[in-house]
Every structure is written in C-alpha cells, then in structure tokens.
XYZ file of C-alpha atoms in Angstrom:
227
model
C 68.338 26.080 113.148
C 68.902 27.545 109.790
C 71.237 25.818 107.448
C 74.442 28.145 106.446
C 75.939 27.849 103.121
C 76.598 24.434 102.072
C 79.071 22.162 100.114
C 78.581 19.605 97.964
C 81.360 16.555 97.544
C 80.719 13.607 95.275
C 83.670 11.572 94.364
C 85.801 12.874 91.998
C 84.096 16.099 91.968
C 84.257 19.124 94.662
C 81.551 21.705 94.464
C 81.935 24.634 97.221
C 80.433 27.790 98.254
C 83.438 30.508 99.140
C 82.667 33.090 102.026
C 84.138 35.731 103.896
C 86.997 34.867 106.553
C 86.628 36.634 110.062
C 88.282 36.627 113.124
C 87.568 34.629 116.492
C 85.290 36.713 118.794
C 83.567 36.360 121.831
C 79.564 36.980 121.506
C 79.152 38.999 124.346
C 80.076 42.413 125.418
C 83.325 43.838 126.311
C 86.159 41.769 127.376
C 87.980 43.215 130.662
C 92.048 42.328 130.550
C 92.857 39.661 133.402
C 96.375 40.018 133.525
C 97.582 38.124 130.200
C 96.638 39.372 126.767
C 95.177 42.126 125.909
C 91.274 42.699 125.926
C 89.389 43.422 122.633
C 85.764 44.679 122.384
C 84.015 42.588 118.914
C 80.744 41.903 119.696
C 79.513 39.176 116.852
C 75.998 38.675 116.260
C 74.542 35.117 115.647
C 74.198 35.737 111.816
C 77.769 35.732 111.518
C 77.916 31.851 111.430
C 76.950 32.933 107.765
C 80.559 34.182 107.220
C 82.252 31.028 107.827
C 84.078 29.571 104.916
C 82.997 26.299 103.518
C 85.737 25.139 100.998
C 86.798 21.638 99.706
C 88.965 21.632 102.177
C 86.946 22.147 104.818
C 87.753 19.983 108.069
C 84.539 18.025 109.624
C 84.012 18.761 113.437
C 81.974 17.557 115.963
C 78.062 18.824 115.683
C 78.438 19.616 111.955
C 75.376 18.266 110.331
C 75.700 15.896 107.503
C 73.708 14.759 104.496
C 75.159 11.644 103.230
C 73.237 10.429 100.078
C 74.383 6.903 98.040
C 73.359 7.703 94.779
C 70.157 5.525 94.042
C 69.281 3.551 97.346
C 67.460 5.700 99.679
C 67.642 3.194 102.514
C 71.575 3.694 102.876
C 71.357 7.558 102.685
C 70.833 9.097 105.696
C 71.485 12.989 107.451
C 74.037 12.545 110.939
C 75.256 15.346 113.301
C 78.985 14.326 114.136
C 78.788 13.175 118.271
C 80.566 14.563 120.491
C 83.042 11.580 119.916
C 83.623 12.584 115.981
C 81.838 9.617 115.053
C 79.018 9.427 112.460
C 76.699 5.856 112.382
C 75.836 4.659 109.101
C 73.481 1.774 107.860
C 75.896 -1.225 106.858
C 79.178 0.032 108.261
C 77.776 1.584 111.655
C 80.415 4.199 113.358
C 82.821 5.706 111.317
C 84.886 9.030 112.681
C 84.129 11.486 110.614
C 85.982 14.379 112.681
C 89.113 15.935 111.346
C 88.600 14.833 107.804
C 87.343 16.634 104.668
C 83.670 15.797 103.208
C 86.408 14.414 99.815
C 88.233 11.904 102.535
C 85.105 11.245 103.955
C 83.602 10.615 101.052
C 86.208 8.042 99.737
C 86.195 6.406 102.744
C 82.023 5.307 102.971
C 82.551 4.556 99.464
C 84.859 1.926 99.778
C 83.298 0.733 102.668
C 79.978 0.309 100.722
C 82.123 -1.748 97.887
C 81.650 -4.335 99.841
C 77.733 -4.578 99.418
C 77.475 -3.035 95.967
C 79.209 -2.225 92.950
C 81.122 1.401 92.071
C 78.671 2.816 95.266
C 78.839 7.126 94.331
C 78.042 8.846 97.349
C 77.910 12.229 97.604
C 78.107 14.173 101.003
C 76.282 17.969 101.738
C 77.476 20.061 104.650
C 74.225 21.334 106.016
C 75.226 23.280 109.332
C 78.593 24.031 110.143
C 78.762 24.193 114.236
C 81.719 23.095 114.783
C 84.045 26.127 114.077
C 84.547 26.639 117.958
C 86.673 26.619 120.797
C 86.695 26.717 124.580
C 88.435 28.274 127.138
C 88.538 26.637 130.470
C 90.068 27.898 133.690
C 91.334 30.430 135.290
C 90.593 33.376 132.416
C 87.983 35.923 133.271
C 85.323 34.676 130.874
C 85.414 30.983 130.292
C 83.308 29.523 127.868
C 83.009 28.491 124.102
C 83.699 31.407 121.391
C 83.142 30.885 117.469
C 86.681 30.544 115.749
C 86.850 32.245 112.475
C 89.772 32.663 110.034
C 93.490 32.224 111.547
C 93.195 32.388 115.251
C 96.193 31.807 117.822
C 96.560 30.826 121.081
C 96.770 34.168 122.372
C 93.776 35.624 120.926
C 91.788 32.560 122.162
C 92.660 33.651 125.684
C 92.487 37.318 124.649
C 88.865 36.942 123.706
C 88.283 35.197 127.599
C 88.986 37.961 128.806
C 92.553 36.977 129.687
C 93.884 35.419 132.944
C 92.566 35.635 136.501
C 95.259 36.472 139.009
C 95.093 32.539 140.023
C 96.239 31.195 136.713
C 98.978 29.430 136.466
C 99.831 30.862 133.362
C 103.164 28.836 132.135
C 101.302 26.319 132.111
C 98.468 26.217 129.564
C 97.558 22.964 128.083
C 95.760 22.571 124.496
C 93.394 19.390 123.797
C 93.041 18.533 120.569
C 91.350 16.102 118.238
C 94.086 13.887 116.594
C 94.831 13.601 112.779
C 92.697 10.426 112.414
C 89.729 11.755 115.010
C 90.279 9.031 116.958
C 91.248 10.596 120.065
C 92.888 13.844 122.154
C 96.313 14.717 121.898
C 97.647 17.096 124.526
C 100.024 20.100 123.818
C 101.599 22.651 126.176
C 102.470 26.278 125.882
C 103.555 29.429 128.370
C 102.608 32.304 127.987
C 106.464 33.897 129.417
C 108.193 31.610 126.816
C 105.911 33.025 123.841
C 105.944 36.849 125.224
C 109.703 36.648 126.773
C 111.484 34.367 125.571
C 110.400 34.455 121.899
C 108.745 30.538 122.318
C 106.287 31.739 119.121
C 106.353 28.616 118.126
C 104.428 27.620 121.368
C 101.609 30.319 120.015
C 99.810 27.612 117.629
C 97.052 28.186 115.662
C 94.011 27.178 117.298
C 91.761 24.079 115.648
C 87.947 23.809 115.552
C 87.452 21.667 119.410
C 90.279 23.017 120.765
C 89.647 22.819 124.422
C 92.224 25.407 126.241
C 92.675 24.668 129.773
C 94.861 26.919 132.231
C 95.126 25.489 135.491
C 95.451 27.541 139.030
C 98.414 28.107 140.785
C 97.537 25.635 143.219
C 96.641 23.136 140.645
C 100.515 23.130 140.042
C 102.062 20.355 141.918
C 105.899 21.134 142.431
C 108.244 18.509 141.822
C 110.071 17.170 144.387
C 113.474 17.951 145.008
C-alpha cells in the first residue's frame, strides 16, 4: 500500500502536512433510502485516502502504521501497525496503547518510558499510513459495512451513507461503541433516531470517531421489560 502524506513529531517539535477535509462516503454506488435518513449518491475513489488531514493533532487509530525512531540506537526503533486492540509492542517497554492519542502524547509517553534505560531518550514518531479514519455500520441498515470517515461526520450521516434502516430496525435504539479516552477499552453510548428527528434529542446526534462501530439492533432483538 502506498504511504499518504505523513507527519513528523519529535518532542518538543510538531512538523505536519495540512490537507483537504471531506465528507464521510460510502465507496460504492448509490445508496437506496431504508426508511431512516436520507440516501446520498458520493461515490469516493480509493485515492481519496490522500485527502485526509494529518495535523498535530491528529488522533492514532487502530491499523495506522507507525515509524517510531529513538534518535541514535537503531535496535529500539522500530515501524508498528496499531492492533486491532490499539496497542503498539515496543522493544524494552513491550505493549503500550497507542489508540486515541496524538503522535505528541505518544511521543512523550515512549520517551519517558525509555528514561529508564537511557538518558534524555528523543524519539521521534512518522505517521506512514493513515487507515484508521473509518467507521462501521452494523445491523439492520441496507448496506452494512465499513465507510471512510472524513471531516465532521454525525450519527445520521453514518447511517445515511448505509443506506439507512431496513424495515426490521429497531431504530430508537441505536448503540455507538467507542474507543475510550485512554484506548484502553469500549465505552457504549445510545441514541434514537425519534428523539434526534422529533423530539429535538440533537444532542443524541454525536459526531462520529475514527472505530466507531454503530450497531442498530432488530425489532426482535428488543427485549421488552417486564411489567
């Protein structure tokens, strides 16, 4: 795979490469409306993984590919893709969750870790591929699967570009998985699609992260509480 545009962090000193800011799209064909949002046609081309923006503040996700270098020992610098747990292993301080940080935190972080072994350690860290700029939509929508997220994205579009719901989906009850602050785990939010459209619950129309995983459950998925 060819590298996109890459950024360059060394402690104390942020290098970056700014590009252009699109919009989530699916990279297929049309997208028919299922009942819930409605359906967009932007057809996206695998070159556009070129457009994504790469900024010091860039958050790591899972699959990016890193190239960690410790300035002056070649044994200790090393190129990881993030696992599918956000971890990255590393000679001397083996796993270290590298999801949901910036390359600057992350950065910081192997360098005090390597204080331990040597003296003022400068480590600088190059984003080589950024794959990690994606959701997935699970469930009852028309076209589940994993879409590139680009620029500000919310809920709705993600199940917009789907296709939107099936006539099985248990819409009111969507459920968001998402990598915590600190990478180390899920956390789990909830939304409905009548309290965002009806009942002005906009709040409940989040914008999505990079490993989002949006689920939306069938009606008989829903177990009914008892009474």
């Amino acid at each position: 795979m060819q590298s996109i545009k890459t950024l360059l962090v060394i402690v104390g000193i942020s290098t970056s490469f700014f590009l252009d800011p699109v919009l989530a799209v699916p990279q297929d064909a049309d997208i028919k409306r299922g009942g819930g949002p409605s359906s967009a046609k932007s057809p996206i081309s695998s070159s556009d993984k070129s457009l994504l923006i790469v900024t010091p503040e860039y958050i790591i996700g899972p699959e990016d590919i890193l190239e960690i270098t410790v300035w002056k020992n070649a044994d200790l610098s090393k190129q990881v893709q993030v696992r599918p747990d956000g971890r990255i292993s590393l000679p001397l301080l083996g796993d270290i969750s590298a999801v949901a940080k910036t390359p600057v935190q992350l950065t910081e972080e192997i360098s005090v870790g390597l204080r331990a072994y040597m003296e003022n350690p400068t480590i600088s860290i190059l984003v080589k591929e950024v794959n990690s700029y994606q959701i997935y939509v699970l469930g009852e929508v028309n076209k589940p699967g994993k879409f590139p997220l680009k620029s500000k994205t919310t809920l709705l579009q993600g199940i917009t570009v789907a296709g939107g719901f099936t006539p099985m989906a248990a819409r009111n009850k969507i459920v968001i998985f998402r990598f915590s602050k600190d990478g180390e785990g899920l956390t789990k939010l909830k939304a409905s699609y009548d309290d965002i459209v009806v009942r002005d619950g906009s709040i409940q129309n989040m914008e999505l992260k990079p490993g989002d995983q949006i689920v939306v459950p069938s009606e008989t998925m829903v177990v009914l509480p008892s009474r």
